[in-house]
Structure formats: structure tokens, C-alpha cells
Amino acid sequence: MDINLDVELIEEETVKRLVLSGEIDAYTAPKLKEALLPLTKQANVEVIVDLENVKYMDSTGLGVFISALKSSKEYSSSFKLVNLQERVERLFKITSLDNIISIENTVRGGN
């Protein structure tokens, strides 16, 4: 089982784009949290998390994104998830988190 998560940060002035590849679970969530939360603690930045290459995520990942959402509200930054695989998006829908976390551009594909 691959328990790797690659995190790449692309910074463009007030936009911080975190591009993730791999799996988000109990093993990799701390790495994600370490990269993501400091970004949401900057006022007036737009934090975009690109999940196009994340094939698997469990509830631990949801917890990190909930923390990021709370943090972004506290520090007046914006936070959204983009390019979710259907399987990952389903997790947000089942838990109704798609109603509170901004999600754009679901990736259709993968048979």
C-alpha cells in the first residue's frame, strides 16, 4: 500500500495553491496539516487545495480540511478545494461537508 503524499506549494502573491498527490489518511494527514494550516493563518489570502491526483482520502483528511476551514474564517482568508476525484468528492457529499467547504471542478474519469 502506498502511504505517500506529495505536497507542492505554488505561491502567487495572495494566492497559495497546494497541489497534492497520493493518499490522505492517518499516516499522511499530519504532513498535509503542517503544509496547509499555516497558509490559512494569513489574512486576505486565497488558499486553493488541488486534489486532482489524490485517489484516496479517509475521515482523517476531512478533519484536516475542517481545521483549515475554521482557521481560514478566523484569519479572514479564503479556502477552497478544486479538482476532486469522484471518489473523494463522494466523501464530502456523504458527510454534507460539501455544503460548508467550497468545492470546484470535480474530475470525471477513471473507470
mmCIF file of N, CA and C in Angstrom:
data_model
loop_
_atom_site.group_PDB
_atom_site.id
_atom_site.type_symbol
_atom_site.label_atom_id
_atom_site.label_comp_id
_atom_site.label_asym_id
_atom_site.label_seq_id
_atom_site.Cartn_x
_atom_site.Cartn_y
_atom_site.Cartn_z
ATOM 1 N N MET A 1 0.838 -1.193 0.000
ATOM 2 C CA MET A 1 0.000 0.000 0.000
ATOM 3 C C MET A 1 0.880 1.252 0.000
ATOM 4 N N ASP A 2 0.530 2.188 -0.843
ATOM 5 C CA ASP A 2 1.300 3.417 -0.947
ATOM 6 C C ASP A 2 0.790 4.401 0.095
ATOM 7 N N ILE A 3 1.638 4.760 1.017
ATOM 8 C CA ILE A 3 1.198 5.718 2.030
ATOM 9 C C ILE A 3 1.931 7.037 1.863
ATOM 10 N N ASN A 4 2.146 7.419 0.625
ATOM 11 C CA ASN A 4 2.853 8.667 0.364
ATOM 12 C C ASN A 4 1.890 9.780 0.001
ATOM 13 N N LEU A 5 2.275 10.978 0.373
ATOM 14 C CA LEU A 5 1.551 12.161 -0.039
ATOM 15 C C LEU A 5 2.589 13.200 -0.424
ATOM 16 N N ASP A 6 2.520 13.656 -1.668
ATOM 17 C CA ASP A 6 3.410 14.726 -2.111
ATOM 18 C C ASP A 6 2.655 16.038 -2.018
ATOM 19 N N VAL A 7 3.323 17.034 -1.470
ATOM 20 C CA VAL A 7 2.716 18.346 -1.276
ATOM 21 C C VAL A 7 3.588 19.377 -1.974
ATOM 22 N N GLU A 8 2.998 20.088 -2.918
ATOM 23 C CA GLU A 8 3.737 21.134 -3.625
ATOM 24 C C GLU A 8 3.002 22.449 -3.439
ATOM 25 N N LEU A 9 3.729 23.477 -3.030
ATOM 26 C CA LEU A 9 3.127 24.786 -2.809
ATOM 27 C C LEU A 9 3.516 25.722 -3.950
ATOM 28 N N ILE A 10 2.500 26.309 -4.562
ATOM 29 C CA ILE A 10 2.730 27.293 -5.619
ATOM 30 C C ILE A 10 2.171 28.616 -5.097
ATOM 31 N N GLU A 11 3.044 29.602 -4.927
ATOM 32 C CA GLU A 11 2.612 30.883 -4.365
ATOM 33 C C GLU A 11 2.623 31.971 -5.426
ATOM 34 N N GLU A 12 1.492 32.649 -5.553
ATOM 35 C CA GLU A 12 1.384 33.784 -6.477
ATOM 36 C C GLU A 12 0.736 34.929 -5.721
ATOM 37 N N GLU A 13 1.532 35.793 -5.157
ATOM 38 C CA GLU A 13 1.063 36.926 -4.368
ATOM 39 C C GLU A 13 0.055 36.478 -3.312
ATOM 40 N N THR A 14 -1.227 36.791 -3.494
ATOM 41 C CA THR A 14 -2.201 36.453 -2.444
ATOM 42 C C THR A 14 -2.852 35.079 -2.651
ATOM 43 N N VAL A 15 -2.423 34.355 -3.678
ATOM 44 C CA VAL A 15 -2.984 33.016 -3.921
ATOM 45 C C VAL A 15 -1.945 31.956 -3.548
ATOM 46 N N LYS A 16 -2.338 31.065 -2.673
ATOM 47 C CA LYS A 16 -1.470 29.954 -2.262
ATOM 48 C C LYS A 16 -2.138 28.675 -2.747
ATOM 49 N N ARG A 17 -1.497 28.009 -3.676
ATOM 50 C CA ARG A 17 -2.084 26.783 -4.247
ATOM 51 C C ARG A 17 -1.285 25.583 -3.757
ATOM 52 N N LEU A 18 -1.972 24.686 -3.085
ATOM 53 C CA LEU A 18 -1.339 23.476 -2.575
ATOM 54 C C LEU A 18 -1.760 22.321 -3.477
ATOM 55 N N VAL A 19 -0.793 21.740 -4.182
ATOM 56 C CA VAL A 19 -1.088 20.653 -5.107
ATOM 57 C C VAL A 19 -0.697 19.338 -4.429
ATOM 58 N N LEU A 20 -1.683 18.479 -4.227
ATOM 59 C CA LEU A 20 -1.470 17.230 -3.508
ATOM 60 C C LEU A 20 -1.498 16.041 -4.463
ATOM 61 N N SER A 21 -0.646 15.068 -4.202
ATOM 62 C CA SER A 21 -0.638 13.826 -4.982
ATOM 63 C C SER A 21 -0.444 12.668 -4.020
ATOM 64 N N GLY A 22 -1.283 11.639 -4.172
ATOM 65 C CA GLY A 22 -1.133 10.454 -3.337
ATOM 66 C C GLY A 22 -2.387 10.166 -2.546
ATOM 67 N N GLU A 23 -2.202 9.786 -1.286
ATOM 68 C CA GLU A 23 -3.331 9.403 -0.444
ATOM 69 C C GLU A 23 -3.327 10.221 0.839
ATOM 70 N N ILE A 24 -4.533 10.571 1.283
ATOM 71 C CA ILE A 24 -4.662 11.307 2.543
ATOM 72 C C ILE A 24 -5.336 10.372 3.539
ATOM 73 N N ASP A 25 -4.565 9.972 4.548
ATOM 74 C CA ASP A 25 -5.101 9.068 5.573
ATOM 75 C C ASP A 25 -4.392 9.374 6.891
ATOM 76 N N ALA A 26 -4.557 8.504 7.875
ATOM 77 C CA ALA A 26 -3.983 8.753 9.198
ATOM 78 C C ALA A 26 -2.462 8.943 9.149
ATOM 79 N N TYR A 27 -1.804 8.305 8.186
ATOM 80 C CA TYR A 27 -0.347 8.406 8.084
ATOM 81 C C TYR A 27 0.106 9.706 7.444
ATOM 82 N N THR A 28 -0.641 10.183 6.472
ATOM 83 C CA THR A 28 -0.192 11.354 5.712
ATOM 84 C C THR A 28 -0.866 12.655 6.146
ATOM 85 N N ALA A 29 -1.959 12.576 6.901
ATOM 86 C CA ALA A 29 -2.687 13.776 7.320
ATOM 87 C C ALA A 29 -1.811 14.787 8.078
ATOM 88 N N PRO A 30 -0.921 14.337 8.976
ATOM 89 C CA PRO A 30 -0.078 15.324 9.673
ATOM 90 C C PRO A 30 0.774 16.162 8.713
ATOM 91 N N LYS A 31 1.272 15.537 7.654
ATOM 92 C CA LYS A 31 2.067 16.253 6.646
ATOM 93 C C LYS A 31 1.201 17.306 5.950
ATOM 94 N N LEU A 32 -0.036 16.927 5.628
ATOM 95 C CA LEU A 32 -0.966 17.852 4.990
ATOM 96 C C LEU A 32 -1.270 19.023 5.920
ATOM 97 N N LYS A 33 -1.560 18.700 7.173
ATOM 98 C CA LYS A 33 -1.911 19.728 8.153
ATOM 99 C C LYS A 33 -0.762 20.728 8.324
ATOM 100 N N GLU A 34 0.448 20.202 8.389
ATOM 101 C CA GLU A 34 1.651 21.015 8.556
ATOM 102 C C GLU A 34 1.829 21.992 7.385
ATOM 103 N N ALA A 35 1.481 21.548 6.188
ATOM 104 C CA ALA A 35 1.626 22.397 4.996
ATOM 105 C C ALA A 35 0.458 23.376 4.848
ATOM 106 N N LEU A 36 -0.746 22.907 5.192
ATOM 107 C CA LEU A 36 -1.962 23.674 4.909
ATOM 108 C C LEU A 36 -2.308 24.725 5.949
ATOM 109 N N LEU A 37 -2.277 24.370 7.214
ATOM 110 C CA LEU A 37 -2.772 25.295 8.236
ATOM 111 C C LEU A 37 -2.039 26.636 8.297
ATOM 112 N N PRO A 38 -0.709 26.659 8.177
ATOM 113 C CA PRO A 38 -0.046 27.971 8.189
ATOM 114 C C PRO A 38 -0.521 28.887 7.051
ATOM 115 N N LEU A 39 -0.897 28.315 5.927
ATOM 116 C CA LEU A 39 -1.371 29.118 4.788
ATOM 117 C C LEU A 39 -2.688 29.806 5.122
ATOM 118 N N THR A 40 -3.562 29.093 5.854
ATOM 119 C CA THR A 40 -4.881 29.651 6.173
ATOM 120 C C THR A 40 -4.792 30.709 7.274
ATOM 121 N N LYS A 41 -3.628 30.812 7.910
ATOM 122 C CA LYS A 41 -3.464 31.773 9.003
ATOM 123 C C LYS A 41 -2.862 33.091 8.527
ATOM 124 N N GLN A 42 -2.968 33.344 7.233
ATOM 125 C CA GLN A 42 -2.526 34.617 6.671
ATOM 126 C C GLN A 42 -3.778 35.360 6.209
ATOM 127 N N ALA A 43 -3.921 36.599 6.635
ATOM 128 C CA ALA A 43 -5.115 37.361 6.273
ATOM 129 C C ALA A 43 -5.146 37.661 4.779
ATOM 130 N N ASN A 44 -6.344 37.653 4.237
ATOM 131 C CA ASN A 44 -6.586 38.059 2.851
ATOM 132 C C ASN A 44 -5.828 37.256 1.805
ATOM 133 N N VAL A 45 -5.588 35.980 2.054
ATOM 134 C CA VAL A 45 -5.029 35.129 1.009
ATOM 135 C C VAL A 45 -6.090 34.133 0.581
ATOM 136 N N GLU A 46 -5.955 33.665 -0.642
ATOM 137 C CA GLU A 46 -6.848 32.640 -1.154
ATOM 138 C C GLU A 46 -6.063 31.335 -1.166
ATOM 139 N N VAL A 47 -6.529 30.381 -0.389
ATOM 140 C CA VAL A 47 -5.864 29.086 -0.311
ATOM 141 C C VAL A 47 -6.652 28.101 -1.169
ATOM 142 N N ILE A 48 -5.982 27.535 -2.162
ATOM 143 C CA ILE A 48 -6.623 26.584 -3.066
ATOM 144 C C ILE A 48 -5.899 25.244 -2.915
ATOM 145 N N VAL A 49 -6.654 24.204 -2.617
ATOM 146 C CA VAL A 49 -6.053 22.872 -2.482
ATOM 147 C C VAL A 49 -6.485 22.045 -3.689
ATOM 148 N N ASP A 50 -5.504 21.657 -4.496
ATOM 149 C CA ASP A 50 -5.770 20.899 -5.714
ATOM 150 C C ASP A 50 -5.630 19.404 -5.410
ATOM 151 N N LEU A 51 -6.759 18.693 -5.522
ATOM 152 C CA LEU A 51 -6.803 17.274 -5.161
ATOM 153 C C LEU A 51 -6.881 16.361 -6.379
ATOM 154 N N GLU A 52 -6.523 16.879 -7.547
ATOM 155 C CA GLU A 52 -6.681 16.086 -8.770
ATOM 156 C C GLU A 52 -5.950 14.743 -8.701
ATOM 157 N N ASN A 53 -4.786 14.722 -8.063
ATOM 158 C CA ASN A 53 -4.000 13.486 -8.008
ATOM 159 C C ASN A 53 -4.118 12.746 -6.682
ATOM 160 N N VAL A 54 -5.184 13.062 -5.938
ATOM 161 C CA VAL A 54 -5.458 12.329 -4.703
ATOM 162 C C VAL A 54 -6.524 11.290 -5.017
ATOM 163 N N LYS A 55 -6.116 10.028 -4.973
ATOM 164 C CA LYS A 55 -7.025 8.934 -5.345
ATOM 165 C C LYS A 55 -7.814 8.412 -4.155
ATOM 166 N N TYR A 56 -7.289 8.650 -2.944
ATOM 167 C CA TYR A 56 -7.935 8.099 -1.758
ATOM 168 C C TYR A 56 -7.820 9.083 -0.602
ATOM 169 N N MET A 57 -8.914 9.219 0.140
ATOM 170 C CA MET A 57 -8.885 10.035 1.341
ATOM 171 C C MET A 57 -9.851 9.429 2.339
ATOM 172 N N ASP A 58 -9.464 9.416 3.615
ATOM 173 C CA ASP A 58 -10.389 8.927 4.637
ATOM 174 C C ASP A 58 -10.810 10.086 5.548
ATOM 175 N N SER A 59 -11.472 9.768 6.631
ATOM 176 C CA SER A 59 -12.020 10.804 7.506
ATOM 177 C C SER A 59 -10.937 11.669 8.153
ATOM 178 N N THR A 60 -9.730 11.143 8.259
ATOM 179 C CA THR A 60 -8.634 11.936 8.820
ATOM 180 C C THR A 60 -8.394 13.166 7.951
ATOM 181 N N GLY A 61 -8.475 12.972 6.636
ATOM 182 C CA GLY A 61 -8.305 14.082 5.704
ATOM 183 C C GLY A 61 -9.412 15.111 5.863
ATOM 184 N N LEU A 62 -10.636 14.624 6.055
ATOM 185 C CA LEU A 62 -11.760 15.546 6.271
ATOM 186 C C LEU A 62 -11.482 16.430 7.480
ATOM 187 N N GLY A 63 -10.945 15.821 8.528
ATOM 188 C CA GLY A 63 -10.629 16.570 9.743
ATOM 189 C C GLY A 63 -9.646 17.703 9.486
ATOM 190 N N VAL A 64 -8.643 17.427 8.663
ATOM 191 C CA VAL A 64 -7.646 18.459 8.333
ATOM 192 C C VAL A 64 -8.322 19.605 7.574
ATOM 193 N N PHE A 65 -9.201 19.260 6.637
ATOM 194 C CA PHE A 65 -9.854 20.309 5.851
ATOM 195 C C PHE A 65 -10.843 21.115 6.692
ATOM 196 N N ILE A 66 -11.475 20.481 7.675
ATOM 197 C CA ILE A 66 -12.359 21.217 8.590
ATOM 198 C C ILE A 66 -11.537 22.200 9.420
ATOM 199 N N SER A 67 -10.383 21.749 9.903
ATOM 200 C CA SER A 67 -9.483 22.644 10.652
ATOM 201 C C SER A 67 -9.059 23.829 9.793
ATOM 202 N N ALA A 68 -8.746 23.550 8.537
ATOM 203 C CA ALA A 68 -8.318 24.612 7.621
ATOM 204 C C ALA A 68 -9.444 25.612 7.380
ATOM 205 N N LEU A 69 -10.668 25.103 7.249
ATOM 206 C CA LEU A 69 -11.818 25.984 7.038
ATOM 207 C C LEU A 69 -12.009 26.902 8.245
ATOM 208 N N LYS A 70 -11.972 26.336 9.444
ATOM 209 C CA LYS A 70 -12.127 27.136 10.671
ATOM 210 C C LYS A 70 -11.033 28.187 10.757
ATOM 211 N N SER A 71 -9.813 27.761 10.482
ATOM 212 C CA SER A 71 -8.670 28.661 10.549
ATOM 213 C C SER A 71 -8.803 29.795 9.528
ATOM 214 N N SER A 72 -9.243 29.460 8.315
ATOM 215 C CA SER A 72 -9.362 30.498 7.281
ATOM 216 C C SER A 72 -10.431 31.525 7.653
ATOM 217 N N LYS A 73 -11.513 31.074 8.298
ATOM 218 C CA LYS A 73 -12.555 32.013 8.737
ATOM 219 C C LYS A 73 -12.004 32.928 9.844
ATOM 220 N N GLU A 74 -11.246 32.328 10.739
ATOM 221 C CA GLU A 74 -10.671 33.068 11.864
ATOM 222 C C GLU A 74 -9.701 34.148 11.395
ATOM 223 N N TYR A 75 -8.925 33.844 10.346
ATOM 224 C CA TYR A 75 -7.888 34.767 9.888
ATOM 225 C C TYR A 75 -8.277 35.539 8.623
ATOM 226 N N SER A 76 -9.556 35.467 8.233
ATOM 227 C CA SER A 76 -10.061 36.195 7.063
ATOM 228 C C SER A 76 -9.348 35.841 5.764
ATOM 229 N N SER A 77 -9.022 34.581 5.604
ATOM 230 C CA SER A 77 -8.506 34.120 4.312
ATOM 231 C C SER A 77 -9.623 33.301 3.665
ATOM 232 N N SER A 78 -9.460 32.928 2.405
ATOM 233 C CA SER A 78 -10.485 32.075 1.802
ATOM 234 C C SER A 78 -9.857 30.720 1.514
ATOM 235 N N PHE A 79 -10.696 29.714 1.484
ATOM 236 C CA PHE A 79 -10.213 28.341 1.390
ATOM 237 C C PHE A 79 -11.139 27.551 0.482
ATOM 238 N N LYS A 80 -10.572 26.878 -0.523
ATOM 239 C CA LYS A 80 -11.406 26.021 -1.353
ATOM 240 C C LYS A 80 -10.625 24.822 -1.867
ATOM 241 N N LEU A 81 -11.379 23.792 -2.220
ATOM 242 C CA LEU A 81 -10.818 22.569 -2.774
ATOM 243 C C LEU A 81 -11.184 22.522 -4.245
ATOM 244 N N VAL A 82 -10.247 22.111 -5.086
ATOM 245 C CA VAL A 82 -10.532 22.024 -6.520
ATOM 246 C C VAL A 82 -10.078 20.677 -7.079
ATOM 247 N N ASN A 83 -10.688 20.302 -8.189
ATOM 248 C CA ASN A 83 -10.307 19.118 -8.973
ATOM 249 C C ASN A 83 -10.378 17.807 -8.181
ATOM 250 N N LEU A 84 -11.494 17.602 -7.494
ATOM 251 C CA LEU A 84 -11.650 16.372 -6.714
ATOM 252 C C LEU A 84 -11.999 15.186 -7.591
ATOM 253 N N GLN A 85 -11.390 14.054 -7.303
ATOM 254 C CA GLN A 85 -11.798 12.802 -7.939
ATOM 255 C C GLN A 85 -13.191 12.475 -7.411
ATOM 256 N N GLU A 86 -14.004 11.802 -8.220
ATOM 257 C CA GLU A 86 -15.370 11.476 -7.797
ATOM 258 C C GLU A 86 -15.404 10.750 -6.462
ATOM 259 N N ARG A 87 -14.488 9.811 -6.290
ATOM 260 C CA ARG A 87 -14.455 9.009 -5.073
ATOM 261 C C ARG A 87 -14.205 9.880 -3.828
ATOM 262 N N VAL A 88 -13.319 10.858 -3.984
ATOM 263 C CA VAL A 88 -13.012 11.770 -2.882
ATOM 264 C C VAL A 88 -14.182 12.724 -2.665
ATOM 265 N N GLU A 89 -14.764 13.220 -3.752
ATOM 266 C CA GLU A 89 -15.894 14.141 -3.626
ATOM 267 C C GLU A 89 -17.067 13.465 -2.913
ATOM 268 N N ARG A 90 -17.255 12.186 -3.180
ATOM 269 C CA ARG A 90 -18.352 11.443 -2.557
ATOM 270 C C ARG A 90 -18.255 11.501 -1.026
ATOM 271 N N LEU A 91 -17.037 11.456 -0.502
ATOM 272 C CA LEU A 91 -16.811 11.531 0.936
ATOM 273 C C LEU A 91 -17.345 12.857 1.500
ATOM 274 N N PHE A 92 -17.121 13.947 0.766
ATOM 275 C CA PHE A 92 -17.627 15.249 1.202
ATOM 276 C C PHE A 92 -19.152 15.298 1.127
ATOM 277 N N LYS A 93 -19.717 14.661 0.095
ATOM 278 C CA LYS A 93 -21.171 14.656 -0.058
ATOM 279 C C LYS A 93 -21.854 13.832 1.036
ATOM 280 N N ILE A 94 -21.312 12.646 1.303
ATOM 281 C CA ILE A 94 -21.882 11.755 2.327
ATOM 282 C C ILE A 94 -21.925 12.449 3.686
ATOM 283 N N THR A 95 -20.867 13.210 3.985
ATOM 284 C CA THR A 95 -20.763 13.866 5.282
ATOM 285 C C THR A 95 -21.372 15.277 5.273
ATOM 286 N N SER A 96 -21.927 15.684 4.121
ATOM 287 C CA SER A 96 -22.507 17.023 3.927
ATOM 288 C C SER A 96 -21.494 18.149 4.067
ATOM 289 N N LEU A 97 -20.223 17.816 4.037
ATOM 290 C CA LEU A 97 -19.198 18.860 4.133
ATOM 291 C C LEU A 97 -19.117 19.677 2.847
ATOM 292 N N ASP A 98 -19.684 19.137 1.764
ATOM 293 C CA ASP A 98 -19.700 19.905 0.512
ATOM 294 C C ASP A 98 -20.591 21.147 0.659
ATOM 295 N N ASN A 99 -21.418 21.178 1.723
ATOM 296 C CA ASN A 99 -22.262 22.351 1.961
ATOM 297 C C ASN A 99 -21.517 23.474 2.678
ATOM 298 N N ILE A 100 -20.411 23.131 3.355
ATOM 299 C CA ILE A 100 -19.703 24.171 4.106
ATOM 300 C C ILE A 100 -18.304 24.459 3.559
ATOM 301 N N ILE A 101 -17.748 23.515 2.822
ATOM 302 C CA ILE A 101 -16.432 23.736 2.218
ATOM 303 C C ILE A 101 -16.630 23.993 0.728
ATOM 304 N N SER A 102 -16.012 25.032 0.236
ATOM 305 C CA SER A 102 -16.140 25.374 -1.182
ATOM 306 C C SER A 102 -15.390 24.343 -2.037
ATOM 307 N N ILE A 103 -16.117 23.720 -2.959
ATOM 308 C CA ILE A 103 -15.540 22.680 -3.826
ATOM 309 C C ILE A 103 -15.842 23.035 -5.281
ATOM 310 N N GLU A 104 -14.808 23.008 -6.101
ATOM 311 C CA GLU A 104 -14.996 23.321 -7.524
ATOM 312 C C GLU A 104 -14.362 22.267 -8.417
ATOM 313 N N ASN A 105 -14.939 22.085 -9.583
ATOM 314 C CA ASN A 105 -14.359 21.254 -10.650
ATOM 315 C C ASN A 105 -14.077 19.821 -10.251
ATOM 316 N N THR A 106 -15.124 19.042 -10.172
ATOM 317 C CA THR A 106 -14.911 17.613 -9.930
ATOM 318 C C THR A 106 -14.309 17.003 -11.181
ATOM 319 N N VAL A 107 -13.321 16.135 -10.996
ATOM 320 C CA VAL A 107 -12.678 15.460 -12.127
ATOM 321 C C VAL A 107 -13.474 14.202 -12.449
ATOM 322 N N ARG A 108 -14.040 14.169 -13.631
ATOM 323 C CA ARG A 108 -14.741 12.951 -14.058
ATOM 324 C C ARG A 108 -13.712 12.083 -14.748
ATOM 325 N N GLY A 109 -13.780 10.828 -14.508
ATOM 326 C CA GLY A 109 -12.795 9.986 -15.173
ATOM 327 C C GLY A 109 -12.459 8.814 -14.308
ATOM 328 N N GLY A 110 -11.546 8.012 -14.750
ATOM 329 C CA GLY A 110 -11.199 6.801 -14.024
ATOM 330 C C GLY A 110 -12.386 5.859 -14.069
ATOM 331 N N ASN A 111 -12.232 4.700 -14.630
ATOM 332 C CA ASN A 111 -13.389 3.812 -14.794
ATOM 333 C C ASN A 111 -13.666 3.019 -13.548
#
